[in-house]
Amino acid sequence: RILNSSSQLSSLPLQILFYVNGIYYIFYFLATLAMIVYKSQVFSYPDDFLAPDLAVLFLMAVLEVPRLYLGCKGNLREEEGALGLSLGLTVGSVVLSVYLLAWQTYVLWADVVLTAVLLCAYGLESGLKVTAIAAFVS
Amino acid sequence: ARLCVCDLLVAQCDVNCCCDADCSPQEFSLFTACSVPLVRGDSHLCRQKAAVYSLDVEANPPERTLQLIDQVNPSIFCIHATNYKQALYLRSPEMPTPENFDDLLNEFGSSAFSAEPENVDTDPPDANETQRYEYGLPIQTQDAFLRLPSPVVSSWCSDANPAGFLVNQATKCIRSVSVERCESIQALNMQFYINSSILAFVFQVNISVQSIAVQSLEGTRTALKGADGLRLPLVLDDLCLNVVLGVSYHITYTDTGEIIEAAAAFVLGAITKETLSVQQSFQISFTQVDTKPAPLSGNPGYVVGLPVRAGFGPRGYPFPAEFLTSRHSQLSILQSTPSQDCLAAQAARAPVLFGHNMISGCKLRITAAMKCQPLAQTLLDVLKGQSFPEYVASFGNSQAQDVLDWVPITHLHISEQGISNTLQSSCQIPVSFGIEVKWTKYGTLVNPQARIVNVTATLTTTTLQQLPSGRERTIPITSSVVFTDISSPAEPGYKAWPTINIKLPYDFFYPFV
């Protein structure tokens, strides 16, 4: 089988985006964690406000791993099931990052920038996944 | 307005405070400079409105100018938004309302404020433990404590002395009075002393009026019969009557530390116009329930000179009842009278005082006509008294219910008679009665207490010899009390001699051993 774009259904942009997303997410996670530590030192950050913020951040990290893995697998094997599951997990990640953007206790300007970039990546990913699923199914 | 940090005085203009809303333009014209030129919120915010105040000194009169600007924080770590209200502004305290009072009390009621209201985590006091009075605890009443006014520093009465439980106290103090104000001075009013009821944890005990004695201006006291009610101060001509001169509280308690009864006996008097001060005396005494208060002869050991306490033993073995200590069962000894006649009417008896050896006697005139048996009985009564007790208290404060604290009196009977008369069972008359009390020192070496260990009553009798008619004889009858100290001498104890613990190490002589 010759690998060319006509018979290959896997989306290359999506694959690139997965890699970039993975690397960016590691950076995002460490940066946000560092900023939460900074906020807790500089501002008044009581425990019952700190706990939800940290929980959301770690939950997002936990979700990210299967999301990217399933996405990669689904895309490479041209399986729409895995890709669909990854899309579902993306929705969850989007919700959590919206929380971090808007409902965190202290939203710093850096928070806004980083999370906005992440949301853009998620949005682009979701679009490409839908396209890929459509291609696989049909 | 909340952000103006120089606005310290409420509803008044602060000097040189350009952002103070209480200042009028005339007052602004008197300022020299603006102490706070820029008023804004938290400096960390990315974007906020700020007010810039400046004083235009060129104009006449000087006026304050206000300019609203947008302040931008260029830092990347500026706060874009916050969902936490208290982050940037001081929260003004909530006004307590019936709805949020409990929450506010939980949050701010303890010695340290908590961020979130927490449940009271101290255990509620154990219901069994603190529900009783202990020695020395102030007796609580509905308002504060049962007061026993006493002199503090000077002789003037101070009403702040609480009465302690089981602490028998008697105090005297002076109070300043005047006839005009005698109805309004609370401390002269009976009501003041019996007003609040005593809290006995389970229920409240009202203080009842036990008796009222009225003291006249000269000082004679008469007890008012059937006086139960309150007699309040009354101004009559130049006198003020029913002024409280003395209160004596009697509190009855149980052995579990509960107060079950309280009574007060009053002494009321009168004051004249010239009286500037009266002396009031107060007393409180505690009695255990179901016991008659007996005066103690020592606490706990006997005190020399106080009467030896005695009583009758429990009746009805094997159901021991309590000892009966009444005045009639005092240990007493015949008291010598000037007439020295044993058969004279009702010889007086003297109480046996601890530590005082006594000897007394009388002369018995025997005539031929006297019959032996009734004579012996009469003499026995004369020597022993009407009700000779069976038990003696071993400590000065032995309670009647503590059966083991009482020492039985051993009776010894010695009959003086010649050997030749042993076979005849002739009648014997008592001629001598001696009580020997053996006591010992008990307790510590520095504070020994006297404790009665043994009481022996020896009755010596002799045969009554028949007299030829017409003759009479006089024989002496004696009775005595002797106190013997049988305490064993204290033995000093020595500490062990210090030993020198030297042991050579095992392998000291290594190469050779």
CSV table of C-alpha atoms in Angstrom, one decimal, chain B residues 163-432:
chain,number,residue,atom,x,y,z
B,163,ALA,CA,-18.8,32.2,101.2
B,164,GLY,CA,-16.9,29.0,100.6
B,165,PHE,CA,-18.5,25.6,100.8
B,166,LEU,CA,-17.8,23.8,104.1
B,167,VAL,CA,-15.8,26.8,105.3
B,168,ASN,CA,-17.3,27.9,108.6
B,169,GLN,CA,-16.7,31.6,108.8
B,170,ALA,CA,-17.6,34.4,111.2
B,171,THR,CA,-16.9,38.0,110.3
B,172,LYS,CA,-17.6,41.3,111.8
B,173,CYS,CA,-17.4,44.6,110.0
B,174,ILE,CA,-18.5,48.2,110.1
B,175,ARG,CA,-21.0,49.8,107.8
B,176,SER,CA,-21.7,53.5,107.6
B,177,VAL,CA,-25.4,54.3,108.0
B,178,SER,CA,-27.7,57.2,108.4
B,179,VAL,CA,-31.3,57.4,109.4
B,180,GLU,CA,-32.3,59.3,106.3
B,181,ARG,CA,-30.9,56.7,103.9
B,182,CYS,CA,-31.6,53.6,106.0
B,183,GLU,CA,-34.4,52.4,103.8
B,184,SER,CA,-32.3,52.7,100.7
B,185,ILE,CA,-29.1,51.2,101.9
B,186,GLN,CA,-29.4,47.6,100.7
B,187,ALA,CA,-27.1,46.0,103.2
B,188,LEU,CA,-29.3,47.0,106.1
B,189,ASN,CA,-32.3,45.3,104.5
B,190,MET,CA,-33.2,41.7,105.2
B,191,GLN,CA,-34.2,41.2,101.6
B,192,PHE,CA,-30.6,41.7,100.4
B,193,TYR,CA,-29.4,38.6,102.3
B,194,ILE,CA,-32.1,36.1,101.3
B,195,ASN,CA,-33.0,37.5,97.9
B,196,SER,CA,-31.3,35.2,95.5
B,197,SER,CA,-31.6,31.5,95.8
B,198,ILE,CA,-28.6,29.2,95.9
B,199,LEU,CA,-27.9,27.2,92.8
B,200,ALA,CA,-27.4,23.6,93.9
B,201,PHE,CA,-26.8,22.4,90.3
B,202,VAL,CA,-29.9,20.3,90.2
B,203,PHE,CA,-32.3,22.7,91.7
B,204,GLN,CA,-32.4,26.0,93.4
B,205,VAL,CA,-32.5,26.3,97.1
B,206,ASN,CA,-34.3,29.3,98.6
B,207,ILE,CA,-32.9,30.8,101.7
B,208,SER,CA,-35.5,30.7,104.4
B,209,VAL,CA,-35.7,32.9,107.5
B,210,GLN,CA,-35.0,30.7,110.4
B,211,SER,CA,-35.5,33.1,113.2
B,212,ILE,CA,-35.4,36.8,114.0
B,213,ALA,CA,-34.0,38.3,117.1
B,214,VAL,CA,-34.5,42.0,117.9
B,215,GLN,CA,-31.9,44.0,119.6
B,216,SER,CA,-32.8,47.1,121.4
B,217,LEU,CA,-30.8,50.2,121.5
B,218,GLU,CA,-29.3,49.2,124.8
B,219,GLY,CA,-28.2,45.9,123.4
B,220,THR,CA,-30.7,43.4,124.9
B,221,ARG,CA,-31.8,40.8,122.5
B,222,THR,CA,-35.2,39.1,122.4
B,223,ALA,CA,-36.2,36.4,120.0
B,224,LEU,CA,-39.3,37.2,118.0
B,225,LYS,CA,-41.6,34.3,118.2
B,226,GLY,CA,-43.3,33.1,115.1
B,227,ALA,CA,-41.4,35.6,112.9
B,228,ASP,CA,-41.1,34.2,109.5
B,229,GLY,CA,-41.7,37.1,107.3
B,230,LEU,CA,-39.5,39.8,106.1
B,231,ARG,CA,-39.2,42.9,108.3
B,232,LEU,CA,-38.0,45.8,106.1
B,233,PRO,CA,-36.3,48.9,107.5
B,234,LEU,CA,-38.8,51.4,108.7
B,235,VAL,CA,-38.2,55.0,109.6
B,236,LEU,CA,-40.1,56.0,112.8
B,237,ASP,CA,-39.5,59.5,114.2
B,238,ASP,CA,-35.8,59.7,114.7
B,239,LEU,CA,-35.2,56.0,114.6
B,240,CYS,CA,-34.8,53.5,111.9
B,241,LEU,CA,-36.0,50.1,112.9
B,242,ASN,CA,-35.4,46.6,111.5
B,243,VAL,CA,-31.8,47.3,110.5
B,244,VAL,CA,-29.9,44.1,110.0
B,245,LEU,CA,-27.1,43.8,112.6
B,246,GLY,CA,-26.3,40.2,112.1
B,247,VAL,CA,-27.0,37.3,109.8
B,248,SER,CA,-26.2,33.7,110.6
B,249,TYR,CA,-26.5,31.3,107.7
B,250,HIS,CA,-27.0,27.6,108.2
B,251,ILE,CA,-26.5,25.5,105.2
B,252,THR,CA,-27.4,21.8,105.2
B,253,TYR,CA,-25.5,19.6,102.7
B,254,THR,CA,-25.4,15.9,101.8
B,255,ASP,CA,-22.3,13.8,101.7
B,256,THR,CA,-22.3,14.0,97.9
B,257,GLY,CA,-21.7,17.7,98.0
B,258,GLU,CA,-25.2,19.0,97.3
B,259,ILE,CA,-26.8,21.8,99.2
B,260,ILE,CA,-30.3,20.9,100.1
B,261,GLU,CA,-31.3,23.5,102.6
B,262,ALA,CA,-30.4,27.0,103.6
B,263,ALA,CA,-31.6,29.1,106.4
B,264,ALA,CA,-30.7,32.5,107.8
B,265,ALA,CA,-31.2,33.8,111.3
B,266,PHE,CA,-31.3,37.5,111.6
B,267,VAL,CA,-30.6,40.0,114.4
B,268,LEU,CA,-32.4,43.2,113.7
B,269,GLY,CA,-31.7,46.4,115.5
B,270,ALA,CA,-32.5,50.1,115.5
B,271,ILE,CA,-30.3,53.1,114.7
B,272,THR,CA,-30.7,56.6,115.9
B,273,LYS,CA,-30.0,59.9,114.2
B,274,GLU,CA,-26.6,60.1,115.8
B,275,THR,CA,-25.5,56.7,114.7
B,276,LEU,CA,-22.9,57.0,111.9
B,277,SER,CA,-21.9,53.4,111.7
B,278,VAL,CA,-23.1,50.0,112.9
B,279,GLN,CA,-21.2,46.8,113.3
B,280,GLN,CA,-22.6,43.9,111.5
B,281,SER,CA,-21.6,40.4,112.2
B,282,PHE,CA,-22.0,37.5,109.8
B,283,GLN,CA,-21.6,33.8,110.2
B,284,ILE,CA,-22.0,30.8,108.1
B,285,SER,CA,-22.0,27.2,109.3
B,286,PHE,CA,-22.5,23.9,107.5
B,287,THR,CA,-24.2,20.8,108.8
B,288,GLN,CA,-24.4,17.5,107.1
B,289,VAL,CA,-27.9,16.2,106.6
B,290,ASP,CA,-29.3,13.9,109.2
B,291,THR,CA,-26.6,14.7,111.7
B,292,LYS,CA,-26.9,16.9,114.7
B,293,PRO,CA,-24.1,19.4,114.8
B,294,ALA,CA,-22.0,18.4,117.7
B,295,PRO,CA,-19.3,20.7,118.8
B,296,LEU,CA,-15.9,19.2,117.9
B,297,SER,CA,-13.4,18.5,120.5
B,298,GLY,CA,-10.5,18.8,118.1
B,299,ASN,CA,-9.9,18.4,114.5
B,300,PRO,CA,-8.9,15.6,114.2
B,301,GLY,CA,-7.0,15.0,117.4
B,302,TYR,CA,-8.4,15.9,120.8
B,303,VAL,CA,-7.5,19.3,122.1
B,304,VAL,CA,-6.5,19.5,125.7
B,305,GLY,CA,-9.3,21.0,127.7
B,306,LEU,CA,-12.2,20.1,125.4
B,307,PRO,CA,-14.8,17.5,126.5
B,308,VAL,CA,-14.3,13.9,125.6
B,309,ARG,CA,-17.1,12.9,123.2
B,310,ALA,CA,-19.0,9.8,124.0
B,311,GLY,CA,-22.2,8.1,123.0
B,312,PHE,CA,-24.2,5.0,122.9
B,313,GLY,CA,-23.4,2.2,120.6
B,314,PRO,CA,-25.4,0.9,117.7
B,315,ARG,CA,-28.4,-1.0,118.8
B,316,GLY,CA,-29.9,-4.1,117.4
B,317,TYR,CA,-27.0,-6.2,116.2
B,318,PRO,CA,-26.7,-7.0,113.3
B,319,PHE,CA,-28.4,-3.9,112.1
B,320,PRO,CA,-26.1,-1.2,113.4
B,321,ALA,CA,-27.8,2.1,113.7
B,322,GLU,CA,-25.9,5.3,114.3
B,323,PHE,CA,-24.4,6.4,117.5
B,324,LEU,CA,-26.5,8.7,119.6
B,325,THR,CA,-24.6,11.6,120.9
B,326,SER,CA,-26.8,13.7,123.0
B,327,ARG,CA,-25.9,15.9,125.8
B,328,HIS,CA,-27.1,13.4,128.3
B,329,SER,CA,-24.5,10.9,127.2
B,330,GLN,CA,-21.5,13.0,128.1
B,331,LEU,CA,-18.6,11.3,129.8
B,332,SER,CA,-18.9,12.9,133.2
B,333,ILE,CA,-17.4,12.5,136.6
B,334,LEU,CA,-18.9,13.2,140.0
B,335,GLN,CA,-18.2,16.7,141.1
B,336,SER,CA,-17.3,17.3,144.7
B,337,THR,CA,-19.7,19.5,146.5
B,338,PRO,CA,-19.1,21.5,149.7
B,339,SER,CA,-21.4,19.3,151.7
B,340,GLN,CA,-19.6,16.2,150.6
B,341,ASP,CA,-22.6,14.0,151.1
B,342,CYS,CA,-23.0,11.3,148.6
B,343,LEU,CA,-26.7,10.9,149.2
B,344,ALA,CA,-27.5,14.5,149.0
B,345,ALA,CA,-29.9,15.5,146.3
B,346,GLN,CA,-28.5,15.5,142.8
B,347,ALA,CA,-24.8,15.9,143.0
B,348,ALA,CA,-23.5,17.9,140.1
B,349,ARG,CA,-21.4,16.3,137.5
B,350,ALA,CA,-18.5,17.7,135.7
B,351,PRO,CA,-17.6,16.8,132.1
B,352,VAL,CA,-14.5,14.9,131.5
B,353,LEU,CA,-12.1,17.2,129.7
B,354,PHE,CA,-9.4,15.6,127.7
B,355,GLY,CA,-6.0,15.8,129.2
B,356,HIS,CA,-7.2,16.9,132.6
B,357,ASN,CA,-6.8,14.3,135.3
B,358,MET,CA,-9.5,14.7,137.9
B,359,ILE,CA,-10.3,13.2,141.2
B,360,SER,CA,-13.4,13.8,143.2
B,361,GLY,CA,-15.4,12.1,145.9
B,362,CYS,CA,-17.9,12.3,148.6
B,363,LYS,CA,-18.5,10.8,152.0
B,364,LEU,CA,-21.1,8.2,152.5
B,365,ARG,CA,-22.7,7.9,155.9
B,366,ILE,CA,-23.8,4.4,156.5
B,367,THR,CA,-26.3,3.8,159.2
B,368,ALA,CA,-27.4,0.4,160.5
B,369,ALA,CA,-30.8,0.8,158.9
B,370,MET,CA,-29.6,1.1,155.4
B,371,LYS,CA,-30.2,-1.8,153.1
B,372,CYS,CA,-27.4,-2.9,150.9
B,373,GLN,CA,-29.0,-3.4,147.6
B,374,PRO,CA,-30.7,-0.1,147.2
B,375,LEU,CA,-27.6,1.6,148.6
B,376,ALA,CA,-25.4,-0.1,146.0
B,377,GLN,CA,-27.7,1.0,143.3
B,378,THR,CA,-27.7,4.6,144.5
B,379,LEU,CA,-24.0,4.7,144.8
B,380,LEU,CA,-23.6,3.3,141.3
B,381,ASP,CA,-25.8,6.1,140.0
B,382,VAL,CA,-23.8,8.7,142.0
B,383,LEU,CA,-20.5,7.4,140.6
B,384,LYS,CA,-21.5,6.7,137.0
B,385,GLY,CA,-24.2,9.2,136.4
B,386,GLN,CA,-27.6,8.8,134.9
B,387,SER,CA,-26.6,7.5,131.5
B,388,PHE,CA,-23.1,6.3,131.4
B,389,PRO,CA,-22.0,6.1,127.7
B,390,GLU,CA,-20.8,2.9,126.1
B,391,TYR,CA,-18.5,4.3,123.5
B,392,VAL,CA,-16.0,7.1,123.3
B,393,ALA,CA,-14.9,8.9,120.2
B,394,SER,CA,-11.3,8.2,119.3
B,395,PHE,CA,-10.8,11.5,117.5
B,396,GLY,CA,-12.1,14.9,118.3
B,397,ASN,CA,-14.1,15.1,115.1
B,398,SER,CA,-15.4,11.5,114.8
B,399,GLN,CA,-18.8,11.5,113.1
B,400,ALA,CA,-21.6,9.5,114.6
B,401,GLN,CA,-21.9,7.5,111.4
B,402,ASP,CA,-18.4,6.2,111.4
B,403,VAL,CA,-18.8,3.2,113.7
B,404,LEU,CA,-15.1,2.3,113.5
B,405,ASP,CA,-14.0,5.6,115.0
B,406,TRP,CA,-15.5,4.9,118.3
B,407,VAL,CA,-13.8,3.0,121.2
B,408,PRO,CA,-15.9,0.8,123.5
B,409,ILE,CA,-15.5,1.4,127.2
B,410,THR,CA,-14.2,-1.7,128.9
B,411,HIS,CA,-15.6,-2.2,132.4
B,412,LEU,CA,-13.5,-3.8,135.1
B,413,HIS,CA,-14.8,-4.9,138.4
B,414,ILE,CA,-12.6,-5.3,141.3
B,415,SER,CA,-14.1,-6.4,144.6
B,416,GLU,CA,-12.1,-5.8,147.7
B,417,GLN,CA,-12.9,-8.5,150.1
B,418,GLY,CA,-11.1,-10.7,152.4
B,419,ILE,CA,-10.4,-14.2,151.3
B,420,SER,CA,-12.5,-15.5,154.1
B,421,ASN,CA,-15.6,-14.1,152.5
B,422,THR,CA,-15.2,-15.6,149.0
B,423,LEU,CA,-17.9,-18.1,149.5
B,424,GLN,CA,-20.5,-15.7,150.7
B,425,SER,CA,-22.3,-13.8,148.0
B,426,SER,CA,-22.8,-10.8,150.1
B,427,CYS,CA,-23.9,-7.5,148.6
B,428,GLN,CA,-21.1,-5.3,147.4
B,429,ILE,CA,-21.3,-1.5,147.4
B,430,PRO,CA,-19.1,0.4,145.0
B,431,VAL,CA,-16.6,2.6,146.7
B,432,SER,CA,-14.4,3.8,143.9
